[in-house]
């Protein structure tokens, strides 16, 4: 494993003195044997002995025989700091972590996935941060294990959330790029990658641990990051701490039953933490993924109030505050929006952008999957407006260029209206004085990216197909 830290990170002197003891908590359910063994060996090899005092492997009632007593015997011989805790029934990732945290004895807890490996000096920079602040949740810089072995670029993105509650990464906004020019400075992050999370153990419990009513998998990293920010804490990526994770689509999330559980987790998090913004989440999930799903009704047995009480006890701020102060770049869709977000061309994967002449153009890069490019959000709303930043898209009568209006957009401006046909992943249709036309990305020879224009609609022309990041179905409201 090459040491992939930047020179500054390698030369830094970390203060780990006052918080010297760490319990690592790695839940596992039917993990591959070699992967789990490499995880443990990597932890032992790359963590200072005097800091890492406990490795808690919490078995969430795995069924694979090789994860049984033989494995425990092996760990006993390998290192007395390893403890295997066995759940007597399947609890799911979230409660399994809580079980681990309750069993942990040291001052700092680090929740890990059981298929991760660690770079040289991964632990000290995390502890350094936790020494200096108590209400802090920190996360290493996570990439794939093979990526880490090849050498690791410094982070350019931080996690946030998508309105459909899928993972969404955001490029560091410019106000942070100014401040975080050196590779060793912790970066505040609105969201978390779920696989590696560290904090003081007492803060973990004071801050409301995890929501134990989240079942199976999913939602907990949103819940923790919303809660931490809203309730007076802070969440950071520590770039000097480098770790690798096996990104995979978990085998147990694909059944219909599992999907229902995960959606319920998401709705639960929205219900408790997102105030009225929960309606946007419900509408985005109906729009993208689960057309038939109903607005959930929670009952006493769901213990929603019990978790809401945390907001009162800890005097937490509103989700509106979180949006405006922690993730201002995410933008807030209007409740009139039918389609919202980046507008990606299906043929080329470039997205709509606004040029310095206030004309519609295209992004310099193709839109990566699961990544948000702030500043290029558009809306088509129920009144037929095609809007960016409160300004209408219109066609200049002389040049026929697509432009943004100078003034705020009103309904019926320029006597034109816009819609999608048939739906998201369809044509963006203009109806107005020029007739019925469709937006197209006209490709030119590279390195030029081409331009956008209105053309006669042609269903067979893929460069006339577009997709907004979000489609909303507001029927539940
Ligand atoms: N896990 C668990 N019980 C479950 C599901 C997952 O203990 O019911 C463990 C799993 O073995 C892993 C961690 O929780 O160590 C996170 O799950 P996974 O890596 O599948 O999630 P992802 O990283 O893909 O989000
Ligand atoms: Mn994982």
Short mmCIF file of C-alpha atoms and ligand atoms in Angstrom, two decimals:
data_model
loop_
_atom_site.label_atom_id
_atom_site.label_comp_id
_atom_site.label_asym_id
_atom_site.label_seq_id
_atom_site.Cartn_x
_atom_site.Cartn_y
_atom_site.Cartn_z
CA UNK A 1 0.00 0.00 0.00
CA UNK A 2 1.70 3.24 -1.07
CA UNK A 3 1.54 6.21 1.27
CA UNK A 4 -0.82 8.43 -0.71
CA UNK A 5 -0.91 11.39 1.64
CA UNK A 6 0.17 14.79 0.48
CA UNK A 7 3.56 16.07 1.66
CA UNK A 8 1.89 18.50 4.04
CA UNK A 9 -0.15 15.71 5.60
CA UNK A 10 2.93 13.58 6.07
CA UNK A 11 4.85 16.37 7.73
CA UNK A 12 2.12 17.56 10.02
CA UNK A 13 2.41 16.86 13.74
CA UNK A 14 -0.93 15.60 14.99
CA UNK A 15 -2.15 16.18 18.48
CA UNK A 16 -3.72 12.95 19.63
CA UNK A 17 -2.59 13.20 23.21
CA UNK A 18 -5.69 13.98 25.23
CA UNK A 19 -8.02 11.62 23.42
CA UNK A 20 -5.85 8.66 23.04
CA UNK A 21 -8.16 5.71 22.79
CA UNK A 22 -10.25 4.45 19.92
CA UNK A 23 -12.87 1.74 19.48
CA UNK A 24 -13.49 0.77 15.90
CA UNK A 25 -16.94 -0.66 15.19
CA UNK A 26 -17.35 -2.73 12.04
CA UNK A 27 -20.74 -4.37 11.57
CA UNK A 28 -20.80 -7.21 9.11
CA UNK A 29 -23.46 -9.26 7.45
CA UNK A 30 -22.30 -12.11 5.20
CA UNK A 31 -19.16 -10.35 4.07
CA UNK A 32 -16.63 -12.25 1.97
CA UNK A 33 -13.97 -13.86 4.11
CA UNK A 34 -10.86 -12.42 2.46
CA UNK A 35 -12.40 -8.98 2.39
CA UNK A 36 -13.15 -9.09 6.11
CA UNK A 37 -9.69 -10.46 6.93
CA UNK A 38 -7.99 -7.77 4.87
CA UNK A 39 -10.09 -5.18 6.67
CA UNK A 40 -8.89 -6.33 10.07
CA UNK A 41 -5.26 -6.79 9.01
CA UNK A 42 -5.20 -3.39 7.38
CA UNK A 43 -6.59 -1.80 10.54
CA UNK A 44 -3.91 -3.46 12.67
CA UNK A 45 -1.10 -2.61 10.29
CA UNK A 46 -1.95 1.04 9.72
CA UNK A 47 -3.17 2.16 13.15
CA UNK A 48 -0.80 2.96 16.03
CA UNK A 49 -1.14 0.36 18.74
CA UNK A 50 -1.46 2.88 21.55
CA UNK A 51 -4.36 4.63 19.80
CA UNK A 52 -6.45 1.77 18.47
CA UNK A 53 -7.48 -0.15 21.58
CA UNK A 54 -10.49 -2.11 20.40
CA UNK A 55 -11.78 -3.60 17.15
CA UNK A 56 -15.43 -4.56 17.57
CA UNK A 57 -16.69 -6.78 14.81
CA UNK A 58 -20.44 -6.94 15.20
CA UNK A 59 -21.92 -9.88 13.34
CA UNK A 60 -25.46 -9.04 12.26
CA UNK A 61 -26.52 -12.68 12.39
CA UNK A 62 -24.63 -13.75 9.26
CA UNK A 63 -25.56 -17.12 7.80
CA UNK A 64 -22.29 -18.05 6.07
CA UNK A 65 -20.50 -20.89 7.89
CA UNK A 66 -16.98 -19.48 7.46
CA UNK A 67 -17.95 -16.50 9.62
CA UNK A 68 -18.55 -18.77 12.62
CA UNK A 69 -16.42 -19.96 15.59
CA UNK A 70 -13.31 -20.73 13.48
CA UNK A 71 -13.08 -17.12 12.49
CA UNK A 72 -13.41 -16.04 16.09
CA UNK A 73 -10.62 -18.44 17.06
CA UNK A 74 -8.41 -16.97 14.36
CA UNK A 75 -8.99 -13.43 15.59
CA UNK A 76 -8.28 -14.46 19.17
CA UNK A 77 -4.85 -15.66 18.13
CA UNK A 78 -4.24 -12.71 15.85
CA UNK A 79 -4.79 -9.88 18.31
CA UNK A 80 -6.51 -9.62 21.70
CA UNK A 81 -7.95 -6.21 20.79
CA UNK A 82 -10.37 -7.88 18.38
CA UNK A 83 -13.79 -8.69 19.81
CA UNK A 84 -16.54 -10.45 17.94
CA UNK A 85 -20.05 -9.53 19.07
CA UNK A 86 -22.90 -11.67 17.71
CA UNK A 87 -26.44 -10.44 17.19
CA UNK A 88 -28.94 -13.18 17.91
CA UNK A 89 -31.20 -11.86 15.16
CA UNK A 90 -30.73 -9.65 12.14
CA UNK A 91 -30.87 -6.05 13.35
CA UNK A 92 -29.84 -4.17 10.24
CA UNK A 93 -26.87 -1.86 9.84
CA UNK A 94 -28.09 0.94 12.10
CA UNK A 95 -28.97 -0.97 15.25
CA UNK A 96 -25.87 -3.12 14.76
CA UNK A 97 -23.76 0.02 14.94
CA UNK A 98 -25.58 1.13 18.07
CA UNK A 99 -24.96 -2.27 19.65
CA UNK A 100 -21.28 -1.80 18.83
CA UNK A 101 -21.18 1.71 20.28
CA UNK A 102 -22.81 0.51 23.51
CA UNK A 103 -20.24 -2.25 23.82
CA UNK A 104 -17.35 0.11 23.05
CA UNK A 105 -15.19 1.23 25.94
CA UNK A 106 -12.90 3.88 24.52
CA UNK A 107 -13.32 7.63 24.15
CA UNK A 108 -13.65 7.73 20.38
CA UNK A 109 -15.86 5.52 18.22
CA UNK A 110 -15.25 4.99 14.53
CA UNK A 111 -17.97 3.27 12.51
CA UNK A 112 -16.61 1.42 9.51
CA UNK A 113 -17.86 -0.93 6.84
CA UNK A 114 -16.27 -4.35 7.09
CA UNK A 115 -14.87 -4.10 3.55
CA UNK A 116 -12.54 -1.16 3.96
CA UNK A 117 -8.77 -0.76 3.97
CA UNK A 118 -6.64 2.00 5.42
CA UNK A 119 -3.72 4.08 4.35
CA UNK A 120 -0.67 5.02 6.37
CA UNK A 121 -1.51 7.48 9.11
CA UNK A 122 -5.26 7.40 8.54
CA UNK A 123 -6.14 7.56 12.23
CA UNK A 124 -4.08 10.44 13.65
CA UNK A 125 -5.61 13.30 11.59
CA UNK A 126 -9.12 12.22 12.62
CA UNK A 127 -8.15 12.19 16.29
CA UNK A 128 -6.41 15.53 15.98
CA UNK A 129 -9.73 17.09 14.95
CA UNK A 130 -11.66 15.32 17.69
CA UNK A 131 -9.17 16.54 20.28
CA UNK A 132 -9.76 20.13 19.29
CA UNK A 133 -13.59 20.04 19.17
CA UNK A 134 -16.20 17.99 20.95
CA UNK A 135 -19.36 18.45 18.85
CA UNK A 136 -17.76 17.13 15.75
CA UNK A 137 -18.36 14.27 13.33
CA UNK A 138 -15.44 13.55 11.06
CA UNK A 139 -14.94 11.40 8.04
CA UNK A 140 -11.79 10.39 6.20
CA UNK A 141 -11.34 10.95 2.50
CA UNK A 142 -12.90 7.79 1.06
CA UNK A 143 -12.33 6.32 -2.38
CA UNK A 144 -12.20 2.80 -3.81
CA UNK A 145 -9.50 0.48 -2.47
CA UNK A 146 -7.90 0.12 -5.90
CA UNK A 147 -8.10 3.88 -6.37
CA UNK A 148 -6.27 4.36 -3.10
CA UNK A 149 -3.57 1.90 -4.19
CA UNK A 150 -3.03 3.92 -7.37
CA UNK A 151 -2.53 7.16 -5.43
CA UNK A 152 -5.23 9.47 -4.35
CA UNK A 153 -6.19 12.86 -5.75
CA UNK A 154 -7.24 15.42 -3.17
CA UNK A 155 -11.01 15.70 -2.63
CA UNK A 156 -12.83 18.07 -4.98
CA UNK A 157 -16.32 17.09 -3.91
CA UNK A 158 -18.31 16.74 -0.72
CA UNK A 159 -21.47 14.78 -0.16
CA UNK A 160 -24.86 16.36 0.26
CA UNK A 161 -28.25 14.92 -0.57
CA UNK A 162 -30.45 14.69 -3.62
CA UNK A 163 -34.10 15.80 -3.38
CA UNK A 164 -34.98 12.19 -4.24
CA UNK A 165 -32.70 11.25 -1.31
CA UNK A 166 -30.19 9.51 -3.46
CA UNK A 167 -26.53 10.12 -2.72
CA UNK A 168 -25.41 13.29 -4.40
CA UNK A 169 -21.89 14.72 -4.47
CA UNK A 170 -21.31 18.45 -4.92
CA UNK A 171 -18.15 20.09 -6.16
CA UNK A 172 -16.63 22.28 -3.48
CA UNK A 173 -18.33 25.66 -3.83
CA UNK A 174 -16.07 28.55 -4.79
CA UNK A 175 -16.18 30.11 -1.33
CA UNK A 176 -14.59 26.93 0.01
CA UNK A 177 -12.11 26.51 -2.81
CA UNK A 178 -10.65 29.85 -1.81
CA UNK A 179 -10.20 28.75 1.75
CA UNK A 180 -9.19 25.13 1.19
CA UNK A 181 -6.31 25.48 -1.16
CA UNK A 182 -3.97 23.30 0.83
CA UNK A 183 -4.63 19.62 0.97
CA UNK A 184 -4.44 19.26 4.72
CA UNK A 185 -7.32 21.43 5.91
CA UNK A 186 -10.58 19.78 7.04
CA UNK A 187 -13.52 20.54 4.77
CA UNK A 188 -17.00 21.13 6.23
CA UNK A 189 -19.44 18.79 4.51
CA UNK A 190 -23.26 18.89 4.42
CA UNK A 191 -23.50 15.10 4.13
CA UNK A 192 -21.60 11.92 4.84
CA UNK A 193 -20.46 8.89 2.98
CA UNK A 194 -21.89 6.22 5.27
CA UNK A 195 -18.92 3.87 5.51
CA UNK A 196 -16.48 5.74 7.79
CA UNK A 197 -17.67 8.03 10.56
CA UNK A 198 -15.79 9.06 13.68
CA UNK A 199 -16.71 11.04 16.78
CA UNK A 200 -16.27 11.14 20.50
CA UNK A 201 -18.28 8.38 22.11
CA UNK A 202 -19.99 10.67 24.63
CA UNK A 203 -20.97 13.06 21.84
CA UNK A 204 -22.38 10.15 19.84
CA UNK A 205 -24.84 9.45 22.64
CA UNK A 206 -25.55 13.08 23.63
CA UNK A 207 -26.25 13.94 20.00
CA UNK A 208 -28.89 11.20 19.66
CA UNK A 209 -26.75 8.21 18.50
CA UNK A 210 -28.44 6.78 15.39
CA UNK A 211 -32.16 6.48 14.84
CA UNK A 212 -32.73 2.89 16.03
CA UNK A 213 -35.99 2.63 14.09
CA UNK A 214 -34.20 2.78 10.76
CA UNK A 215 -34.40 -0.78 9.51
CA UNK A 216 -31.98 -2.86 7.43
CA UNK A 217 -29.94 -0.22 5.57
CA UNK A 218 -30.17 3.32 4.31
CA UNK A 219 -30.99 6.81 5.46
CA UNK A 220 -28.78 6.89 8.55
CA UNK A 221 -26.00 9.00 7.04
CA UNK A 222 -28.53 11.68 6.05
CA UNK A 223 -30.10 11.53 9.47
CA UNK A 224 -26.76 11.89 11.23
CA UNK A 225 -25.49 14.76 9.11
CA UNK A 226 -28.78 16.72 9.22
CA UNK A 227 -29.02 16.21 12.96
CA UNK A 228 -25.42 17.11 13.68
CA UNK A 229 -25.52 20.38 11.74
CA UNK A 230 -29.01 21.37 12.86
CA UNK A 231 -28.29 20.62 16.51
CA UNK A 232 -25.16 22.69 16.91
CA UNK A 233 -22.45 20.30 15.71
CA UNK A 234 -20.26 20.19 12.68
CA UNK A 235 -19.40 17.57 10.05
CA UNK A 236 -16.05 17.46 8.27
CA UNK A 237 -13.98 15.56 5.76
CA UNK A 238 -10.39 15.24 6.94
CA UNK A 239 -8.37 15.01 3.73
CA UNK A 240 -5.16 13.78 5.38
CA UNK A 241 -6.97 10.61 6.45
CA UNK A 242 -7.11 8.31 3.43
CA UNK A 243 -9.18 5.13 3.32
CA UNK A 244 -10.54 2.76 0.69
CA UNK A 245 -14.01 1.19 0.51
CA UNK A 246 -15.50 -1.42 -1.81
CA UNK A 247 -18.38 0.40 -3.49
CA UNK A 248 -21.00 -2.11 -4.49
CA UNK A 249 -24.69 -2.37 -4.79
CA UNK A 250 -25.49 -4.27 -1.58
CA UNK A 251 -26.97 -7.69 -2.33
CA UNK A 252 -29.82 -7.25 0.15
CA UNK A 253 -31.40 -4.02 -1.13
CA UNK A 254 -32.98 -5.20 -4.36
CA UNK A 255 -36.08 -7.13 -3.34
CA UNK A 256 -39.41 -5.29 -3.32
CA UNK A 257 -39.64 -5.78 0.42
CA UNK A 258 -36.18 -4.25 0.94
CA UNK A 259 -37.00 -1.34 -1.31
CA UNK A 260 -40.13 -0.60 0.74
CA UNK A 261 -38.09 -0.66 3.94
CA UNK A 262 -35.46 1.70 2.52
CA UNK A 263 -38.11 4.11 1.24
CA UNK A 264 -39.75 4.07 4.64
CA UNK A 265 -36.38 4.90 6.22
CA UNK A 266 -36.00 7.87 3.89
CA UNK A 267 -39.52 9.11 4.57
CA UNK A 268 -38.91 8.72 8.25
CA UNK A 269 -35.79 10.89 8.08
CA UNK A 270 -37.69 13.46 6.01
CA UNK A 271 -40.63 13.41 8.42
CA UNK A 272 -38.46 14.02 11.45
CA UNK A 273 -35.82 16.39 10.10
CA UNK A 274 -36.90 18.12 6.90
CA UNK A 275 -39.99 20.08 8.05
CA UNK A 276 -42.13 21.19 5.09
CA UNK A 277 -39.34 20.32 2.67
CA UNK A 278 -40.43 16.70 3.14
CA UNK A 279 -43.09 17.34 0.50
CA UNK A 280 -40.38 17.98 -2.05
CA UNK A 281 -38.77 14.67 -1.15
CA UNK A 282 -42.05 12.75 -1.44
CA UNK A 283 -42.80 14.37 -4.78
CA UNK A 284 -39.32 13.70 -6.13
CA UNK A 285 -39.46 10.05 -5.12
CA UNK A 286 -42.90 9.68 -6.69
CA UNK A 287 -41.60 11.45 -9.78
CA UNK A 288 -38.44 9.46 -10.24
CA UNK A 289 -38.89 6.05 -8.82
CA UNK A 290 -42.06 4.93 -7.17
CA UNK A 291 -45.05 6.40 -8.96
CA UNK A 292 -47.65 4.62 -6.87
CA UNK A 293 -46.19 5.30 -3.49
CA UNK A 294 -48.44 7.08 -1.02
CA UNK A 295 -47.49 9.78 1.42
CA UNK A 296 -46.62 7.66 4.44
CA UNK A 297 -48.69 7.81 7.56
CA UNK A 298 -46.77 7.20 10.72
CA UNK A 299 -48.36 5.69 13.79
CA UNK A 300 -47.51 5.77 17.46
CA UNK A 301 -45.64 2.51 17.08
CA UNK A 302 -43.26 4.23 14.66
CA UNK A 303 -41.82 6.35 17.46
CA UNK A 304 -41.58 9.48 15.36
CA UNK A 305 -42.27 11.73 18.36
CA UNK A 306 -39.55 10.05 20.34
CA UNK A 307 -36.98 11.11 17.76
CA UNK A 308 -38.54 14.54 17.28
CA UNK A 309 -38.02 15.16 20.95
CA UNK A 310 -34.29 15.30 20.23
CA UNK A 311 -34.88 18.44 18.20
CA UNK A 312 -36.47 20.06 21.23
CA UNK A 313 -33.99 18.82 23.80
CA UNK A 314 -30.95 19.79 21.78
CA UNK A 315 -32.61 23.06 20.63
CA UNK A 316 -31.97 22.23 17.02
CA UNK A 317 -32.34 24.65 14.13
CA UNK A 318 -34.75 24.17 11.23
CA UNK A 319 -34.08 22.38 7.97
CA UNK A 320 -34.49 25.73 6.28
CA UNK A 321 -31.48 26.94 8.25
CA UNK A 322 -29.51 23.86 7.15
CA UNK A 323 -30.34 24.48 3.51
CA UNK A 324 -29.37 28.12 3.61
CA UNK A 325 -26.23 27.86 5.71
CA UNK A 326 -24.82 24.40 5.23
CA UNK A 327 -25.66 23.53 1.63
CA UNK A 328 -26.62 26.79 -0.09
CA UNK A 329 -25.42 25.43 -3.42
CA UNK A 330 -28.15 22.76 -3.52
CA UNK A 331 -30.87 25.22 -4.50
CA UNK A 332 -34.49 24.82 -3.48
CA UNK A 333 -37.00 23.70 -6.08
CA UNK A 334 -40.24 25.66 -6.34
CA UNK A 335 -43.38 23.75 -5.38
CA UNK A 336 -44.64 24.72 -8.85
CA UNK A 337 -41.76 22.86 -10.48
CA UNK A 338 -42.56 19.83 -12.61
CA UNK A 339 -38.95 19.29 -13.63
CA UNK A 340 -35.92 20.66 -11.83
CA UNK A 341 -32.16 20.45 -11.65
CA UNK A 342 -29.40 19.98 -14.15
CA UNK A 343 -30.73 19.37 -17.66
CA UNK A 344 -28.70 16.64 -19.30
CA UNK A 345 -28.78 15.74 -22.95
CA UNK A 346 -29.47 12.03 -23.39
CA UNK A 347 -27.25 11.73 -26.44
CA UNK A 348 -24.18 13.59 -25.24
CA UNK A 349 -24.44 13.76 -21.42
CA UNK A 350 -23.56 17.46 -21.47
CA UNK A 351 -25.87 19.69 -19.46
CA UNK A 352 -27.39 23.09 -20.08
CA UNK A 353 -25.44 26.05 -18.74
CA UNK A 354 -25.61 29.80 -19.03
CA UNK A 355 -22.90 31.66 -20.94
CA UNK A 356 -21.49 35.06 -20.02
CA UNK A 357 -23.76 36.60 -22.68
CA UNK A 358 -26.74 35.26 -20.77
CA UNK A 359 -27.40 32.72 -23.50
CA UNK A 360 -28.08 29.03 -23.09
CA UNK A 361 -24.98 26.95 -23.65
CA UNK A 362 -23.50 23.70 -22.44
CA UNK A 363 -21.28 22.58 -19.59
CA UNK A 364 -17.58 22.06 -20.19
CA UNK A 365 -17.83 18.52 -18.93
CA UNK A 366 -20.31 15.68 -19.22
CA UNK A 367 -22.51 15.42 -16.16
CA UNK A 368 -21.12 12.59 -13.98
CA UNK A 369 -23.57 10.16 -12.43
CA UNK A 370 -24.58 11.06 -8.88
CA UNK A 371 -22.73 14.37 -9.05
CA UNK A 372 -24.40 17.75 -8.90
CA UNK A 373 -23.03 20.77 -10.74
CA UNK A 374 -24.44 23.70 -8.77
CA UNK A 375 -25.33 26.88 -10.61
CA UNK A 376 -26.93 25.19 -13.61
CA UNK A 377 -30.33 24.31 -12.21
CA UNK A 378 -33.35 24.91 -14.43
CA UNK A 379 -37.07 24.50 -13.84
CA UNK A 380 -40.03 23.81 -16.08
CA UNK A 381 -43.04 24.65 -13.97
CA UNK A 382 -46.76 23.95 -14.11
CA UNK A 383 -47.34 27.37 -15.72
CA UNK A 384 -45.17 26.51 -18.72
CA UNK A 385 -42.24 28.63 -17.64
CA UNK A 386 -38.69 27.49 -18.36
CA UNK A 387 -36.70 29.21 -15.67
CA UNK A 388 -33.15 29.58 -14.41
CA UNK A 389 -32.45 31.73 -11.38
CA UNK A 390 -35.90 33.38 -11.67
CA UNK A 391 -35.21 34.37 -15.29
CA UNK A 392 -37.21 33.02 -18.25
CA UNK A 393 -35.64 31.20 -21.17
CA UNK A 394 -36.81 32.96 -24.37
CA UNK A 395 -35.73 33.07 -28.00
CA UNK A 396 -34.29 36.31 -29.30
CA UNK A 397 -36.49 37.30 -32.25
CA UNK A 398 -33.56 38.62 -34.26
CA UNK A 399 -30.86 36.03 -33.71
CA UNK A 400 -33.14 33.19 -32.57
CA UNK A 401 -30.61 32.51 -29.83
CA UNK A 402 -31.93 31.07 -26.59
CA UNK A 403 -31.46 33.59 -23.83
CA UNK A 404 -32.42 34.40 -20.27
CA UNK A 405 -34.70 37.37 -19.68
CA UNK A 406 -33.28 40.41 -17.91
CA UNK A 407 -36.13 40.62 -15.46
CA UNK A 408 -37.78 38.05 -13.23
CA UNK A 409 -39.96 35.60 -15.04
CA UNK A 410 -43.77 35.92 -15.07
CA UNK A 411 -46.42 33.59 -16.45
CA UNK A 412 -47.04 34.09 -20.17
CA UNK A 413 -43.89 36.17 -20.69
CA UNK A 414 -42.90 36.30 -24.39
CA UNK A 415 -46.16 34.52 -25.27
CA UNK A 416 -44.47 31.18 -25.16
CA UNK A 417 -44.69 28.10 -23.04
CA UNK A 418 -42.49 25.11 -22.40
CA UNK A 419 -43.19 21.48 -21.56
CA UNK A 420 -41.64 18.05 -21.69
CA UNK A 421 -42.89 15.40 -24.07
CA UNK A 422 -43.66 12.73 -23.13
CA UNK A 423 -42.02 13.16 -19.78
CA UNK A 424 -38.61 13.51 -18.24
CA UNK A 425 -36.20 11.83 -20.67
CA UNK A 426 -38.12 13.33 -23.54
CA UNK A 427 -38.21 16.46 -25.65
CA UNK A 428 -38.20 19.96 -24.23
CA UNK A 429 -40.93 21.56 -26.30
CA UNK A 430 -41.32 25.27 -27.00
CA UNK A 431 -44.75 26.50 -28.12
CA UNK A 432 -45.02 30.13 -29.18
CA UNK A 433 -44.80 32.58 -32.04
CA UNK A 434 -42.25 30.40 -33.83
CA UNK A 435 -44.53 27.37 -33.69
CA UNK A 436 -43.81 24.08 -31.94
CA UNK A 437 -40.08 23.42 -31.68
CA UNK A 438 -37.75 21.20 -29.69
CA UNK A 439 -34.53 21.94 -27.87
CA UNK A 440 -31.50 20.15 -29.33
CA UNK A 441 -27.82 19.83 -28.58
CA UNK A 442 -26.08 20.34 -31.92
CA UNK A 443 -22.80 18.46 -31.67
CA UNK A 444 -19.73 19.70 -33.46
CA UNK A 445 -16.33 18.09 -33.96
CA UNK A 446 -14.28 17.93 -30.73
CA UNK A 447 -12.84 19.74 -28.90
CA UNK A 448 -15.81 22.07 -29.47
CA UNK A 449 -18.91 20.97 -27.58
CA UNK A 450 -21.48 22.51 -29.92
CA UNK A 451 -24.49 24.60 -29.04
CA UNK A 452 -28.19 24.40 -28.23
CA UNK A 453 -30.96 25.53 -30.56
CA UNK A 454 -34.64 25.01 -31.29
CA UNK A 455 -35.37 22.64 -34.16
CA UNK A 456 -38.38 21.00 -35.73
CA UNK A 457 -39.32 18.22 -33.36
CA UNK A 458 -38.15 14.77 -34.37
CA UNK A 459 -38.76 11.93 -31.93
CA UNK A 460 -36.03 9.84 -33.53
CA UNK A 461 -33.35 12.45 -32.97
CA UNK A 462 -31.64 11.57 -29.70
CA UNK A 463 -29.98 14.95 -29.39
CA UNK A 464 -33.50 16.30 -28.74
CA UNK A 465 -33.88 14.10 -25.66
CA UNK A 466 -33.19 15.62 -22.25
CA UNK A 467 -33.44 14.66 -18.64
CA UNK A 468 -33.82 16.92 -15.62
CA UNK A 469 -32.23 15.60 -12.45
CA UNK A 470 -35.62 15.68 -10.74
CA UNK A 471 -39.17 15.20 -11.85
CA UNK A 472 -41.91 15.99 -9.34
CA UNK A 473 -45.27 14.41 -8.87
CA UNK A 474 -47.16 16.60 -6.40
CA UNK A 475 -50.37 14.56 -6.34
CA UNK A 476 -50.07 13.67 -2.69
CA UNK A 477 -50.28 17.30 -1.55
N1 LIG B 1 -24.58 -4.61 7.38
C1 LIG B 1 -25.09 -5.19 8.51
N2 LIG B 1 -26.40 -5.57 8.54
C2 LIG B 1 -27.26 -5.38 7.48
C3 LIG B 1 -26.74 -4.72 6.35
C4 LIG B 1 -25.40 -4.34 6.33
O1 LIG B 1 -24.37 -5.38 9.48
O2 LIG B 1 -28.42 -5.74 7.57
C5 LIG B 1 -23.17 -4.17 7.33
C6 LIG B 1 -22.39 -4.57 6.08
O3 LIG B 1 -21.80 -5.84 6.22
C7 LIG B 1 -21.36 -3.45 5.99
C8 LIG B 1 -22.09 -2.25 6.55
O4 LIG B 1 -23.17 -2.76 7.32
O5 LIG B 1 -20.22 -3.72 6.78
C9 LIG B 1 -22.64 -1.31 5.48
O6 LIG B 1 -23.36 -2.00 4.48
P1 LIG B 1 -22.95 -1.93 2.92
O7 LIG B 1 -21.49 -1.87 2.81
O8 LIG B 1 -23.66 -3.03 2.21
O9 LIG B 1 -23.56 -0.54 2.50
P2 LIG B 1 -22.97 0.47 1.40
O10 LIG B 1 -21.54 0.76 1.77
O11 LIG B 1 -23.06 -0.21 0.10
O12 LIG B 1 -23.85 1.66 1.53
MN1 LIG B 2 -20.01 -0.53 2.25
#
